[in-house]
PDB file of C-alpha atoms and ligand atoms in Angstrom:
ATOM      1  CA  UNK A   1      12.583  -1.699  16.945  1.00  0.00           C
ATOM      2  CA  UNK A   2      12.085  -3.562  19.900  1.00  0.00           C
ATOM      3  CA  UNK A   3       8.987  -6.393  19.689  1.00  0.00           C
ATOM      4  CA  UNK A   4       8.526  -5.888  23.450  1.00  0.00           C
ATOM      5  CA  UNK A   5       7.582  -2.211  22.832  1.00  0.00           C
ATOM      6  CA  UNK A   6       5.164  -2.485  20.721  1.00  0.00           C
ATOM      7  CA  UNK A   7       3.061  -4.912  22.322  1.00  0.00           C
ATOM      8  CA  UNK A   8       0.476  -3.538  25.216  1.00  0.00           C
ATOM      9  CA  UNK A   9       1.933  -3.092  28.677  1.00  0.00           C
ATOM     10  CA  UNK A  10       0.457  -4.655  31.100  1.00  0.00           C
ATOM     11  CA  UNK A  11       1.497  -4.925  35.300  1.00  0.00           C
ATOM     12  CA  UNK A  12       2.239  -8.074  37.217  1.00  0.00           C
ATOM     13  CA  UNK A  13      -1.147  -8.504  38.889  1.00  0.00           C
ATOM     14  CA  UNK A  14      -3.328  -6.572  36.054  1.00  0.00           C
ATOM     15  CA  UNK A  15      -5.574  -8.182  34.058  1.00  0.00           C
ATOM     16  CA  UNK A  16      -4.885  -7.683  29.810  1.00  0.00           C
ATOM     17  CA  UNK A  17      -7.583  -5.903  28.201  1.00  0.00           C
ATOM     18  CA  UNK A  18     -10.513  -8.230  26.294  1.00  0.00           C
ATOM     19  CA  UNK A  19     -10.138  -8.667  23.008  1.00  0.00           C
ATOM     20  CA  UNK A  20     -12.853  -7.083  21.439  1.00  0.00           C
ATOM     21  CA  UNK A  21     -13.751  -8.283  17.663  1.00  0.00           C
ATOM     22  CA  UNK A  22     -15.679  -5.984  15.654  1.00  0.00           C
ATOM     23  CA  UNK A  23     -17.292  -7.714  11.811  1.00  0.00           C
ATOM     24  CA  UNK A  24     -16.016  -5.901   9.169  1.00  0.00           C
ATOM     25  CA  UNK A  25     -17.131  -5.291   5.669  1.00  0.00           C
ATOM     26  CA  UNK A  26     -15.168  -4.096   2.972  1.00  0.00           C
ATOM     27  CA  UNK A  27     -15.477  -3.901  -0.843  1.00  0.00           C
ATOM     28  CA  UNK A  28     -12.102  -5.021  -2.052  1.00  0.00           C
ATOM     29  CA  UNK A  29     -10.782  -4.760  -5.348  1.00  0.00           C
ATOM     30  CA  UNK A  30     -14.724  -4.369  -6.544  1.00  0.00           C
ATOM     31  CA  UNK A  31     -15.784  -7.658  -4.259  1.00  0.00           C
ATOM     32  CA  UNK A  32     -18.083  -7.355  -0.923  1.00  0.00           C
ATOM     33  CA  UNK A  33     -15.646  -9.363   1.310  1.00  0.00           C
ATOM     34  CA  UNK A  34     -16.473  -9.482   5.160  1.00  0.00           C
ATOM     35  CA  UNK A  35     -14.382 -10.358   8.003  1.00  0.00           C
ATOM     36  CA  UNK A  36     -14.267 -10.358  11.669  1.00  0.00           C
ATOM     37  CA  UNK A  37     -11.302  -8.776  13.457  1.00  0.00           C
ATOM     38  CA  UNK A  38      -9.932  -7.268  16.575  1.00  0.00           C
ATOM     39  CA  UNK A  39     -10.451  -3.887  17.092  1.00  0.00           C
ATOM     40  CA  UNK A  40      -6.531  -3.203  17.443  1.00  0.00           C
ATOM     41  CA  UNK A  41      -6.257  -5.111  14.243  1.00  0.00           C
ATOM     42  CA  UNK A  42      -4.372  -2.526  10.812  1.00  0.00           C
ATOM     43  CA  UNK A  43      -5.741  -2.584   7.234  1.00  0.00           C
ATOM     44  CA  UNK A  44      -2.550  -4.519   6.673  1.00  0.00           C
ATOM     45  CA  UNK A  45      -3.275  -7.777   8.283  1.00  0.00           C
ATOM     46  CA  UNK A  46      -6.503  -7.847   7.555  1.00  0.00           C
ATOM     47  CA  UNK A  47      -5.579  -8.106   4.022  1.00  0.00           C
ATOM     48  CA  UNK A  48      -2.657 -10.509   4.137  1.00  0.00           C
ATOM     49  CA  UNK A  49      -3.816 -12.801   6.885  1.00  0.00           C
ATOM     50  CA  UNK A  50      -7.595 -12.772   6.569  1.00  0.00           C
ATOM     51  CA  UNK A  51      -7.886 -12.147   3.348  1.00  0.00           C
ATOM     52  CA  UNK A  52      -4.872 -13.968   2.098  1.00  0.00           C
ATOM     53  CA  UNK A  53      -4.347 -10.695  -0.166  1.00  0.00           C
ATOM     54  CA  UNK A  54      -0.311 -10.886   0.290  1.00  0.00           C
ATOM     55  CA  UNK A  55       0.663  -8.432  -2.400  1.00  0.00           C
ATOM     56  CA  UNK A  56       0.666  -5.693   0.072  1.00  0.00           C
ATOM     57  CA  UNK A  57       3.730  -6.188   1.754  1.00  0.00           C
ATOM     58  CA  UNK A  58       4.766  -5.193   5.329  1.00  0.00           C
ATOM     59  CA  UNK A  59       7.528  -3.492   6.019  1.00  0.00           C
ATOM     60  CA  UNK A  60       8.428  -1.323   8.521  1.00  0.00           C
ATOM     61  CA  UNK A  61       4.496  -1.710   9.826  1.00  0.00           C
ATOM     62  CA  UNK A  62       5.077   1.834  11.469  1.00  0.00           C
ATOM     63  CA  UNK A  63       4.354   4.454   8.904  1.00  0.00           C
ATOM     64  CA  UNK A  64       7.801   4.690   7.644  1.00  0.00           C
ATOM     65  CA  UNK A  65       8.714   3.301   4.255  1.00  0.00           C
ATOM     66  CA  UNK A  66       5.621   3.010   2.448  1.00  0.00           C
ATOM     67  CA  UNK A  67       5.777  -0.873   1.245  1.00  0.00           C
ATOM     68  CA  UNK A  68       2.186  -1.361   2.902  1.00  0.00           C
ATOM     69  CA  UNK A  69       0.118   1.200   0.477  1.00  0.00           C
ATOM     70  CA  UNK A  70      -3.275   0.611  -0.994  1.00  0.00           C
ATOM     71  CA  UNK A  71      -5.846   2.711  -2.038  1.00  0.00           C
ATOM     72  CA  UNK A  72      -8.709   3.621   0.282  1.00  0.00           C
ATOM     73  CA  UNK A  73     -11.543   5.536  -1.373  1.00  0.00           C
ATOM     74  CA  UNK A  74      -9.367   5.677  -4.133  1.00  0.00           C
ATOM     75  CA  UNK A  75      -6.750   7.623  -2.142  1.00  0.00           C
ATOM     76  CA  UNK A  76      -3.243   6.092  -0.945  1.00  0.00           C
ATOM     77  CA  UNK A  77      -3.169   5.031   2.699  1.00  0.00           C
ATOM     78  CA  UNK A  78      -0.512   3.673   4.720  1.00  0.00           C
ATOM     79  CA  UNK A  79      -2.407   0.251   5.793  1.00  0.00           C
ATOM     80  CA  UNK A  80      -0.249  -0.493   8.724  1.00  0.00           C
ATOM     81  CA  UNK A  81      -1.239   2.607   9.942  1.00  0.00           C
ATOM     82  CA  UNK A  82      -5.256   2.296   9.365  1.00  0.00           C
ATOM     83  CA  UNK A  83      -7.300   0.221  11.518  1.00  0.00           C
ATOM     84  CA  UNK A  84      -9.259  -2.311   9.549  1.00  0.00           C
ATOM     85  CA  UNK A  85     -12.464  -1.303  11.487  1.00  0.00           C
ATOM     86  CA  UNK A  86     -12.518   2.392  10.529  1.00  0.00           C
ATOM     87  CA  UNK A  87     -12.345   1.273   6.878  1.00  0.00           C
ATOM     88  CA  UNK A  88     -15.679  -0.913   7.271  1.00  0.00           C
ATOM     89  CA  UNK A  89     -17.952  -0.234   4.039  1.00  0.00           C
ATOM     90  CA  UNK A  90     -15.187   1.238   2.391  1.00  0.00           C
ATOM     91  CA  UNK A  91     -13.386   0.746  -0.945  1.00  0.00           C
ATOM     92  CA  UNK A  92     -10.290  -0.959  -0.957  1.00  0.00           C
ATOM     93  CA  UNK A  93      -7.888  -1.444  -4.105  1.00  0.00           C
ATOM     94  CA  UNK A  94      -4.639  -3.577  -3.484  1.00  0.00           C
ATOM     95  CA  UNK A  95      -1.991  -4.133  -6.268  1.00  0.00           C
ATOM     96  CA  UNK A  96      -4.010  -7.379  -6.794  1.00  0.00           C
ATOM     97  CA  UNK A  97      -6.670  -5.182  -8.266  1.00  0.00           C
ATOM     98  CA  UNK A  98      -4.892  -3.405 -10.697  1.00  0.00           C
ATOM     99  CA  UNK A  99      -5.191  -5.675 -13.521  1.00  0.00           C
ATOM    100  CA  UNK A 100      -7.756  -6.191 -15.805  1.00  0.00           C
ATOM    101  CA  UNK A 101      -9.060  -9.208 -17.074  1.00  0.00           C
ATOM    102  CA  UNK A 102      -5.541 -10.493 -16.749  1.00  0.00           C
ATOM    103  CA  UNK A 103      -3.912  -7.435 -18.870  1.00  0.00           C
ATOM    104  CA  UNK A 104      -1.386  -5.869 -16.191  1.00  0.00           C
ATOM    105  CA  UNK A 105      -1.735  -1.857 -15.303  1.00  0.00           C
ATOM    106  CA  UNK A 106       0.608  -0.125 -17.818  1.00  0.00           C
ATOM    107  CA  UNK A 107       2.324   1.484 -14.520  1.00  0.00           C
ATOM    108  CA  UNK A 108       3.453  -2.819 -13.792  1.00  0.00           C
ATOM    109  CA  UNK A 109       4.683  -2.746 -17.728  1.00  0.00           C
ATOM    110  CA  UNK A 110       6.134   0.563 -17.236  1.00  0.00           C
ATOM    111  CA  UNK A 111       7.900  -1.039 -13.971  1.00  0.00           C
ATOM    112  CA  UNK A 112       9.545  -4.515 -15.610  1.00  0.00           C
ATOM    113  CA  UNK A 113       9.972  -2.091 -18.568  1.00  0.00           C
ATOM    114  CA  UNK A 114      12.157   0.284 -16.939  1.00  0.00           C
ATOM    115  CA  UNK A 115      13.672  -2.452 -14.415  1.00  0.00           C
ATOM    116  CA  UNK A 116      11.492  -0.568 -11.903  1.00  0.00           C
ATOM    117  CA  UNK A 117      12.856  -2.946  -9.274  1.00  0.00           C
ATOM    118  CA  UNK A 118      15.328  -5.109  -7.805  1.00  0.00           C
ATOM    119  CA  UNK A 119      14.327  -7.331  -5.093  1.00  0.00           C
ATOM    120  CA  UNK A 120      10.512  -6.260  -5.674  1.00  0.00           C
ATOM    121  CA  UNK A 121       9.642  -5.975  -1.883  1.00  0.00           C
ATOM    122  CA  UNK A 122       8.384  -2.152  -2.154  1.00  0.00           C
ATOM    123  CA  UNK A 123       7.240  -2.602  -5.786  1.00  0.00           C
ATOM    124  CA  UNK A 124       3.450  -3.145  -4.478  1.00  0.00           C
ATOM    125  CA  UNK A 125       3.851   0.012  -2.311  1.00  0.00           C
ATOM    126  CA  UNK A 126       5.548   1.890  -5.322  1.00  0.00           C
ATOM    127  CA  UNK A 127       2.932   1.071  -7.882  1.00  0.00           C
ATOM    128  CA  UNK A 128      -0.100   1.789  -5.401  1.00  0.00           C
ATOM    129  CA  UNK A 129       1.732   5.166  -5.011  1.00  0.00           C
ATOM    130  CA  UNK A 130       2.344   5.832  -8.518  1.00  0.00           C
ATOM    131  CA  UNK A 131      -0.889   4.829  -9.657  1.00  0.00           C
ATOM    132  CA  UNK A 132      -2.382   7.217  -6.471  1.00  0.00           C
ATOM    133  CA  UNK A 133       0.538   9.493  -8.082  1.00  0.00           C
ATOM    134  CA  UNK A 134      -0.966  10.207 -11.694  1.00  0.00           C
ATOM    135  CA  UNK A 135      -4.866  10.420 -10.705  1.00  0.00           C
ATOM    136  CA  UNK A 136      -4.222  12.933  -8.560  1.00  0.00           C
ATOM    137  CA  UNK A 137      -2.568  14.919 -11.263  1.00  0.00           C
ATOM    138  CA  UNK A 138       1.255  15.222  -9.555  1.00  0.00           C
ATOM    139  CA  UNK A 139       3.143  13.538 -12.176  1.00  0.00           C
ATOM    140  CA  UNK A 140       4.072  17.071 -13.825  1.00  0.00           C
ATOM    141  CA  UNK A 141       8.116  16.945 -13.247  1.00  0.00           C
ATOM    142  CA  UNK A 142      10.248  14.645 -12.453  1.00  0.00           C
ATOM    143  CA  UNK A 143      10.893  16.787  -9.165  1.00  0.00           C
ATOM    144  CA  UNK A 144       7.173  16.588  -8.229  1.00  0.00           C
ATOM    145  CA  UNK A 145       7.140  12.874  -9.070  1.00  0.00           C
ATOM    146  CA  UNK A 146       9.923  12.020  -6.225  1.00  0.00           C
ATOM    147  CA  UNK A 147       8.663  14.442  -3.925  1.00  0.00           C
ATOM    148  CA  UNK A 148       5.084  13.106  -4.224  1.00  0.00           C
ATOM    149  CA  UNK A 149       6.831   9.541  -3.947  1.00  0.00           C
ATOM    150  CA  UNK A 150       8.942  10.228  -1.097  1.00  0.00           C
ATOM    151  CA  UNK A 151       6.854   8.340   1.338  1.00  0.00           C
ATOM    152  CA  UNK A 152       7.856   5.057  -0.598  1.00  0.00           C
ATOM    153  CA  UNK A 153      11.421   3.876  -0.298  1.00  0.00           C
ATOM    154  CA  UNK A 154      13.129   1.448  -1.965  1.00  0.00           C
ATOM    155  CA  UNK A 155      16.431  -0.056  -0.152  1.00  0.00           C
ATOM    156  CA  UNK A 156      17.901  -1.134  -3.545  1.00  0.00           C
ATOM    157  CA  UNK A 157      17.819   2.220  -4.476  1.00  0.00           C
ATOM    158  CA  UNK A 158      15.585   1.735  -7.909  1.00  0.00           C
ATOM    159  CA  UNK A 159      14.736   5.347  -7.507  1.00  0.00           C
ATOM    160  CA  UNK A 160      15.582   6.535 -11.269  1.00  0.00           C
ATOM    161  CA  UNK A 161      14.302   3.599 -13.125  1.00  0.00           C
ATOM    162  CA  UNK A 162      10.493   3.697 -10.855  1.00  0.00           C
ATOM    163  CA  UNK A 163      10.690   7.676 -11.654  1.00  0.00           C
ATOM    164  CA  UNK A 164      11.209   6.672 -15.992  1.00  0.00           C
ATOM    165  CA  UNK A 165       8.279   4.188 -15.342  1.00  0.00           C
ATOM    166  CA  UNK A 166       5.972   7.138 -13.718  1.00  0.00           C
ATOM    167  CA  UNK A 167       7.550   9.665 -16.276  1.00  0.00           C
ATOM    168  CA  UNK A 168       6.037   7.346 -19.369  1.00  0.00           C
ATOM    169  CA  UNK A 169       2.998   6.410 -18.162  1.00  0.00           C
ATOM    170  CA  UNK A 170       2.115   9.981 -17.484  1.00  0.00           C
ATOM    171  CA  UNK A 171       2.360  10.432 -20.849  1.00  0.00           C
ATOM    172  CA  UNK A 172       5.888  12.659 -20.769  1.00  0.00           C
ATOM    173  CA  UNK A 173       8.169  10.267 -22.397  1.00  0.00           C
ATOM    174  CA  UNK A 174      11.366   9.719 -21.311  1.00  0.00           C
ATOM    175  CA  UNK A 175      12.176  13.084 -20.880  1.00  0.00           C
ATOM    176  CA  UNK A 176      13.260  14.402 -17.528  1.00  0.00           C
TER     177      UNK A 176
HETATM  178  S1  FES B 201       4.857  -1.188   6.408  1.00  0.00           S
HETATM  179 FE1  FES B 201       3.534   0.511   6.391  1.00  0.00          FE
HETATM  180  S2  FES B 201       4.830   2.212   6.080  1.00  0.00           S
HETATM  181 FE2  FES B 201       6.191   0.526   6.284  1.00  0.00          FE
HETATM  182  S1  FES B 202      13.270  -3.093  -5.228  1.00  0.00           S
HETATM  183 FE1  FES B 202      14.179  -3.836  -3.377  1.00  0.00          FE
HETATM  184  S2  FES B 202      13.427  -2.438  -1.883  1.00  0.00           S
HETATM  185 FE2  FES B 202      12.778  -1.579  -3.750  1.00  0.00          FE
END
């Protein structure tokens, strides 16, 4: 995409728009954390650049491949398409706050299990999703597992092994 295109348009002669910063707070991973940011600023950045929370990864940053997911209200969002301000005194999970008390979520075993991943750049994204994936009960087939994981999309093509991982940890084996 072009950088030029996504960046506000303004006229020779008119005056850019004022920033406008709005405080933020947001319970993240089960912690009260509180940040100032611009209005215009996504879910995304606030958690990788102010809150240094660079598990989420960015990588399309316009709703298309599903790298960027974390749970909202424990439901997936796309956070490069969510404004950091409309999420204010809500609950944020990231893949950082999937483990517990240093024990990794069997869906990250399942993952370097099943060799889940090859590069690891949509892993985060993957996981979120999968985790997302088996709470809300759409783990049933293997069909409904890609189709309910279509939004995330892996260029090295790890699409069988990250389908195994879901298939165990929802408890159906290794069966297709
Ligand atoms: S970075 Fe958000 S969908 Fe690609
Ligand atoms: S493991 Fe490389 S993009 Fe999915």
């Amino acid at each position: 995409m072009d950088g030029s295109a996504a960046q506000a348009r303004v006229s020779p002669g008119q005056r850019a728009p004022a920033v406008v910063r709005v405080p933020v707070s947001l319970r993240v991973n089960g912690s009260e954390r509180r940040l100032e940011v611009d209005t215009r600023t996504t879910l995304l950045d606030a958690l990788r650049d102010g809150l240094k929370l660079t598990g989420t990864k960015k990588g399309c940053d316009q709703g298309q491949c599903g790298a960027c997911t974390v749970h909202v209200d424990g439901r997936r969002v796309l956070s490069c398409l969510t404004l950091a301000a409309s999420a204010d005194g809500r609950e944020v999970r990231t893949i950082e706050g999937l483990e517990q008390d240093g024990t990794p979520h069997p869906l990250q075993e399942a993952f370097v299990r099943h060799d889940g991943l090859q590069c690891g750049y949509c892993t985060a994204g993957q996981i979120m999703s999968a985790v997302a994936l088996i709470e809300e009960g759409r783990a049933g087939s293997d069909d409904e597992i890609r189709e309910f994981m279509s939004g995330n999309l892996c260029r090295c093509g790890a699409y069988p092994n990250i389908v195994a991982a879901i298939r165990e940890v929802a408890g159906r084996g290794d069966h297709a």
